[in-house]
Amino acid sequence: MALDLNIHTALERHLRSYAEPKLIRVARQGYAFTPPVEEGYDETWNPIEVSASYLRTSFLPNRNERLLIQDPTHRRLGIYQIDVVDVVGRGISSALRLAGEVADHFGMDTLLTAGVVTVRITAAPSLAPPIIDAASMSIPVSVFYETLI
């Protein structure tokens, strides 16, 4: 539906306004992505390439609510999740710092627009506990939004 596309576009543009100036790569939902690398060092201080931090997005629209019986206006709710992904073995501090910056960028009551749609961030974004696998650690940042159409 075009309304959902506009909501998604508004959220993606806002994330891009944060990530691009800081040269942070973003793995966008549904697009091919190769994680970035940066120069690091092995245990004997030889230079090697290691994974660099990046962001991964998920657009999670929720149910629509009709506000009044005699009014066609609907409230569209959802979550825009941004995972801060980092390599395992660096500790949690840098990933938490980046997750906090992303959350601050999507502050409560921030208004975003695309087309005829205005999206409002309904609450301060929530950080979830780190998810750790063999090669990476991610910290989910959940951005709760609504729009009235």
PDB file of C-alpha atoms in Angstrom:
ATOM      1  CA  MET A   1       0.000   0.000   0.000  1.00  0.00           C
ATOM      2  CA  ALA A   2       1.333   3.476  -0.869  1.00  0.00           C
ATOM      3  CA  LEU A   3       0.773   4.734   2.685  1.00  0.00           C
ATOM      4  CA  ASP A   4       3.079   2.072   4.107  1.00  0.00           C
ATOM      5  CA  LEU A   5       5.637   2.922   1.443  1.00  0.00           C
ATOM      6  CA  ASN A   6       5.532   6.590   2.502  1.00  0.00           C
ATOM      7  CA  ILE A   7       5.887   5.646   6.173  1.00  0.00           C
ATOM      8  CA  HIS A   8       8.879   3.447   5.349  1.00  0.00           C
ATOM      9  CA  THR A   9      10.425   6.163   3.181  1.00  0.00           C
ATOM     10  CA  ALA A  10      10.124   8.765   5.953  1.00  0.00           C
ATOM     11  CA  LEU A  11      11.830   6.469   8.474  1.00  0.00           C
ATOM     12  CA  GLU A  12      14.593   5.434   6.054  1.00  0.00           C
ATOM     13  CA  ARG A  13      15.338   9.057   5.119  1.00  0.00           C
ATOM     14  CA  HIS A  14      15.636  10.002   8.773  1.00  0.00           C
ATOM     15  CA  LEU A  15      18.079   7.150   9.444  1.00  0.00           C
ATOM     16  CA  ARG A  16      20.071   8.087   6.351  1.00  0.00           C
ATOM     17  CA  SER A  17      20.385  11.679   7.654  1.00  0.00           C
ATOM     18  CA  TYR A  18      22.172  10.226  10.687  1.00  0.00           C
ATOM     19  CA  ALA A  19      24.241   7.461   9.065  1.00  0.00           C
ATOM     20  CA  GLU A  20      25.586   9.119   5.895  1.00  0.00           C
ATOM     21  CA  PRO A  21      27.491  12.014   7.530  1.00  0.00           C
ATOM     22  CA  LYS A  22      29.115   9.524   9.926  1.00  0.00           C
ATOM     23  CA  LEU A  23      29.933   7.109   7.059  1.00  0.00           C
ATOM     24  CA  ILE A  24      28.024   4.294   8.765  1.00  0.00           C
ATOM     25  CA  ARG A  25      26.814   1.643   6.341  1.00  0.00           C
ATOM     26  CA  VAL A  26      23.179   0.517   6.501  1.00  0.00           C
ATOM     27  CA  ALA A  27      21.916  -2.940   5.531  1.00  0.00           C
ATOM     28  CA  ARG A  28      18.429  -2.115   4.268  1.00  0.00           C
ATOM     29  CA  GLN A  29      15.700  -4.717   4.434  1.00  0.00           C
ATOM     30  CA  GLY A  30      15.340  -6.601   1.152  1.00  0.00           C
ATOM     31  CA  TYR A  31      18.629  -5.407  -0.403  1.00  0.00           C
ATOM     32  CA  ALA A  32      21.869  -7.307  -0.917  1.00  0.00           C
ATOM     33  CA  PHE A  33      24.535  -6.191   1.543  1.00  0.00           C
ATOM     34  CA  THR A  34      28.154  -7.060   2.213  1.00  0.00           C
ATOM     35  CA  PRO A  35      29.262  -6.143   5.741  1.00  0.00           C
ATOM     36  CA  PRO A  36      32.031  -3.536   5.764  1.00  0.00           C
ATOM     37  CA  VAL A  37      35.579  -4.281   6.901  1.00  0.00           C
ATOM     38  CA  GLU A  38      38.227  -2.139   8.514  1.00  0.00           C
ATOM     39  CA  GLU A  39      41.860  -2.631   9.403  1.00  0.00           C
ATOM     40  CA  GLY A  40      42.504  -4.327  12.719  1.00  0.00           C
ATOM     41  CA  TYR A  41      45.186  -6.442  14.331  1.00  0.00           C
ATOM     42  CA  ASP A  42      45.472 -10.078  15.313  1.00  0.00           C
ATOM     43  CA  GLU A  43      46.764 -11.317  18.666  1.00  0.00           C
ATOM     44  CA  THR A  44      50.410 -10.830  17.530  1.00  0.00           C
ATOM     45  CA  TRP A  45      49.672  -7.303  16.265  1.00  0.00           C
ATOM     46  CA  ASN A  46      49.785  -8.200  12.581  1.00  0.00           C
ATOM     47  CA  PRO A  47      47.418  -6.061  10.469  1.00  0.00           C
ATOM     48  CA  ILE A  48      44.266  -7.902   9.357  1.00  0.00           C
ATOM     49  CA  GLU A  49      40.827  -6.969   8.045  1.00  0.00           C
ATOM     50  CA  VAL A  50      38.006  -7.241  10.584  1.00  0.00           C
ATOM     51  CA  SER A  51      34.284  -6.567  10.353  1.00  0.00           C
ATOM     52  CA  ALA A  52      33.244  -2.963  10.911  1.00  0.00           C
ATOM     53  CA  SER A  53      30.095  -1.806  12.678  1.00  0.00           C
ATOM     54  CA  TYR A  54      26.973  -1.237  10.599  1.00  0.00           C
ATOM     55  CA  LEU A  55      23.224  -0.784  10.977  1.00  0.00           C
ATOM     56  CA  ARG A  56      20.515  -3.206   9.798  1.00  0.00           C
ATOM     57  CA  THR A  57      16.882  -2.113   9.376  1.00  0.00           C
ATOM     58  CA  SER A  58      13.551  -3.913   9.662  1.00  0.00           C
ATOM     59  CA  PHE A  59      10.197  -2.279   8.916  1.00  0.00           C
ATOM     60  CA  LEU A  60       7.510  -3.884  11.085  1.00  0.00           C
ATOM     61  CA  PRO A  61       4.065  -2.358  10.529  1.00  0.00           C
ATOM     62  CA  ASN A  62       1.423  -3.398  13.047  1.00  0.00           C
ATOM     63  CA  ARG A  63      -2.363  -3.380  12.991  1.00  0.00           C
ATOM     64  CA  ASN A  64      -4.411  -0.356  11.974  1.00  0.00           C
ATOM     65  CA  GLU A  65      -6.979   1.114  14.336  1.00  0.00           C
ATOM     66  CA  ARG A  66     -10.065   3.025  13.274  1.00  0.00           C
ATOM     67  CA  LEU A  67     -10.473   5.911  15.712  1.00  0.00           C
ATOM     68  CA  LEU A  68     -14.184   6.750  15.432  1.00  0.00           C
ATOM     69  CA  ILE A  69     -17.115   4.890  13.902  1.00  0.00           C
ATOM     70  CA  GLN A  70     -18.283   7.818  11.755  1.00  0.00           C
ATOM     71  CA  ASP A  71     -14.776   8.937  10.782  1.00  0.00           C
ATOM     72  CA  PRO A  72     -12.589   7.095   8.245  1.00  0.00           C
ATOM     73  CA  THR A  73      -9.357   8.161  10.009  1.00  0.00           C
ATOM     74  CA  HIS A  74      -7.112   5.263  10.968  1.00  0.00           C
ATOM     75  CA  ARG A  75      -4.149   5.169  13.307  1.00  0.00           C
ATOM     76  CA  ARG A  76      -1.307   3.129  11.825  1.00  0.00           C
ATOM     77  CA  LEU A  77       1.176   1.773  14.345  1.00  0.00           C
ATOM     78  CA  GLY A  78       4.479   0.014  13.876  1.00  0.00           C
ATOM     79  CA  ILE A  79       8.073  -0.498  14.821  1.00  0.00           C
ATOM     80  CA  TYR A  80      11.112   0.499  12.819  1.00  0.00           C
ATOM     81  CA  GLN A  81      13.896  -1.665  14.185  1.00  0.00           C
ATOM     82  CA  ILE A  82      17.507  -0.702  13.702  1.00  0.00           C
ATOM     83  CA  ASP A  83      20.062  -3.303  14.749  1.00  0.00           C
ATOM     84  CA  VAL A  84      23.523  -2.009  15.618  1.00  0.00           C
ATOM     85  CA  VAL A  85      25.806  -4.824  14.442  1.00  0.00           C
ATOM     86  CA  ASP A  86      29.400  -5.136  15.629  1.00  0.00           C
ATOM     87  CA  VAL A  87      32.044  -7.845  15.677  1.00  0.00           C
ATOM     88  CA  VAL A  88      32.281 -10.145  18.696  1.00  0.00           C
ATOM     89  CA  GLY A  89      35.328  -9.574  20.897  1.00  0.00           C
ATOM     90  CA  ARG A  90      35.339  -5.776  21.096  1.00  0.00           C
ATOM     91  CA  GLY A  91      33.121  -5.573  24.130  1.00  0.00           C
ATOM     92  CA  ILE A  92      29.762  -3.903  24.266  1.00  0.00           C
ATOM     93  CA  SER A  93      30.708  -0.247  24.846  1.00  0.00           C
ATOM     94  CA  SER A  94      31.095   0.955  21.249  1.00  0.00           C
ATOM     95  CA  ALA A  95      27.903  -0.820  20.116  1.00  0.00           C
ATOM     96  CA  LEU A  96      25.964   0.645  23.066  1.00  0.00           C
ATOM     97  CA  ARG A  97      27.277   4.112  22.281  1.00  0.00           C
ATOM     98  CA  LEU A  98      26.195   3.819  18.648  1.00  0.00           C
ATOM     99  CA  ALA A  99      22.795   2.376  19.658  1.00  0.00           C
ATOM    100  CA  GLY A 100      22.295   5.319  22.029  1.00  0.00           C
ATOM    101  CA  GLU A 101      23.123   7.814  19.281  1.00  0.00           C
ATOM    102  CA  VAL A 102      20.654   6.149  16.910  1.00  0.00           C
ATOM    103  CA  ALA A 103      17.970   6.173  19.625  1.00  0.00           C
ATOM    104  CA  ASP A 104      18.623   9.874  20.312  1.00  0.00           C
ATOM    105  CA  HIS A 105      18.253  10.636  16.595  1.00  0.00           C
ATOM    106  CA  PHE A 106      14.729   9.137  16.683  1.00  0.00           C
ATOM    107  CA  GLY A 107      13.608  11.118  19.724  1.00  0.00           C
ATOM    108  CA  MET A 108      10.073  11.052  21.098  1.00  0.00           C
ATOM    109  CA  ASP A 109       7.610  13.219  19.138  1.00  0.00           C
ATOM    110  CA  THR A 110       9.962  13.593  16.163  1.00  0.00           C
ATOM    111  CA  LEU A 111       7.815  14.251  13.078  1.00  0.00           C
ATOM    112  CA  LEU A 112       8.858  12.806   9.712  1.00  0.00           C
ATOM    113  CA  THR A 113       7.130  13.278   6.377  1.00  0.00           C
ATOM    114  CA  ALA A 114       7.032  11.578   2.993  1.00  0.00           C
ATOM    115  CA  GLY A 115       4.367  12.317   0.435  1.00  0.00           C
ATOM    116  CA  VAL A 116       1.122  13.109   2.263  1.00  0.00           C
ATOM    117  CA  VAL A 117       2.093  11.078   5.341  1.00  0.00           C
ATOM    118  CA  THR A 118       3.385  12.463   8.627  1.00  0.00           C
ATOM    119  CA  VAL A 119       4.964   9.899  10.943  1.00  0.00           C
ATOM    120  CA  ARG A 120       5.365  10.605  14.663  1.00  0.00           C
ATOM    121  CA  ILE A 121       7.796   8.776  16.922  1.00  0.00           C
ATOM    122  CA  THR A 122       5.550   7.896  19.871  1.00  0.00           C
ATOM    123  CA  ALA A 123       8.105   7.137  22.596  1.00  0.00           C
ATOM    124  CA  ALA A 124      11.804   7.136  23.281  1.00  0.00           C
ATOM    125  CA  PRO A 125      13.300   4.208  21.322  1.00  0.00           C
ATOM    126  CA  SER A 126      14.007   1.045  23.314  1.00  0.00           C
ATOM    127  CA  LEU A 127      17.305  -0.836  23.327  1.00  0.00           C
ATOM    128  CA  ALA A 128      17.133  -4.611  23.731  1.00  0.00           C
ATOM    129  CA  PRO A 129      19.846  -6.819  25.229  1.00  0.00           C
ATOM    130  CA  PRO A 130      22.678  -7.780  22.873  1.00  0.00           C
ATOM    131  CA  ILE A 131      22.161 -10.765  20.619  1.00  0.00           C
ATOM    132  CA  ILE A 132      25.451 -12.611  20.188  1.00  0.00           C
ATOM    133  CA  ASP A 133      26.330 -15.336  17.694  1.00  0.00           C
ATOM    134  CA  ALA A 134      29.662 -16.777  16.560  1.00  0.00           C
ATOM    135  CA  ALA A 135      30.753 -13.789  14.476  1.00  0.00           C
ATOM    136  CA  SER A 136      28.666 -10.782  15.449  1.00  0.00           C
ATOM    137  CA  MET A 137      26.816  -8.987  18.188  1.00  0.00           C
ATOM    138  CA  SER A 138      23.745  -6.878  17.558  1.00  0.00           C
ATOM    139  CA  ILE A 139      21.820  -4.470  19.748  1.00  0.00           C
ATOM    140  CA  PRO A 140      18.237  -3.932  18.564  1.00  0.00           C
ATOM    141  CA  VAL A 141      16.915  -0.365  18.742  1.00  0.00           C
ATOM    142  CA  SER A 142      13.116  -0.355  18.440  1.00  0.00           C
ATOM    143  CA  VAL A 143      11.557   2.877  17.204  1.00  0.00           C
ATOM    144  CA  PHE A 144       7.778   2.998  17.806  1.00  0.00           C
ATOM    145  CA  TYR A 145       5.815   5.119  15.348  1.00  0.00           C
ATOM    146  CA  GLU A 146       2.278   6.107  14.427  1.00  0.00           C
ATOM    147  CA  THR A 147       0.568   7.997  11.676  1.00  0.00           C
ATOM    148  CA  LEU A 148      -3.025   9.154  11.327  1.00  0.00           C
ATOM    149  CA  ILE A 149      -4.569   8.737   7.887  1.00  0.00           C
TER     150      ILE A 149
END
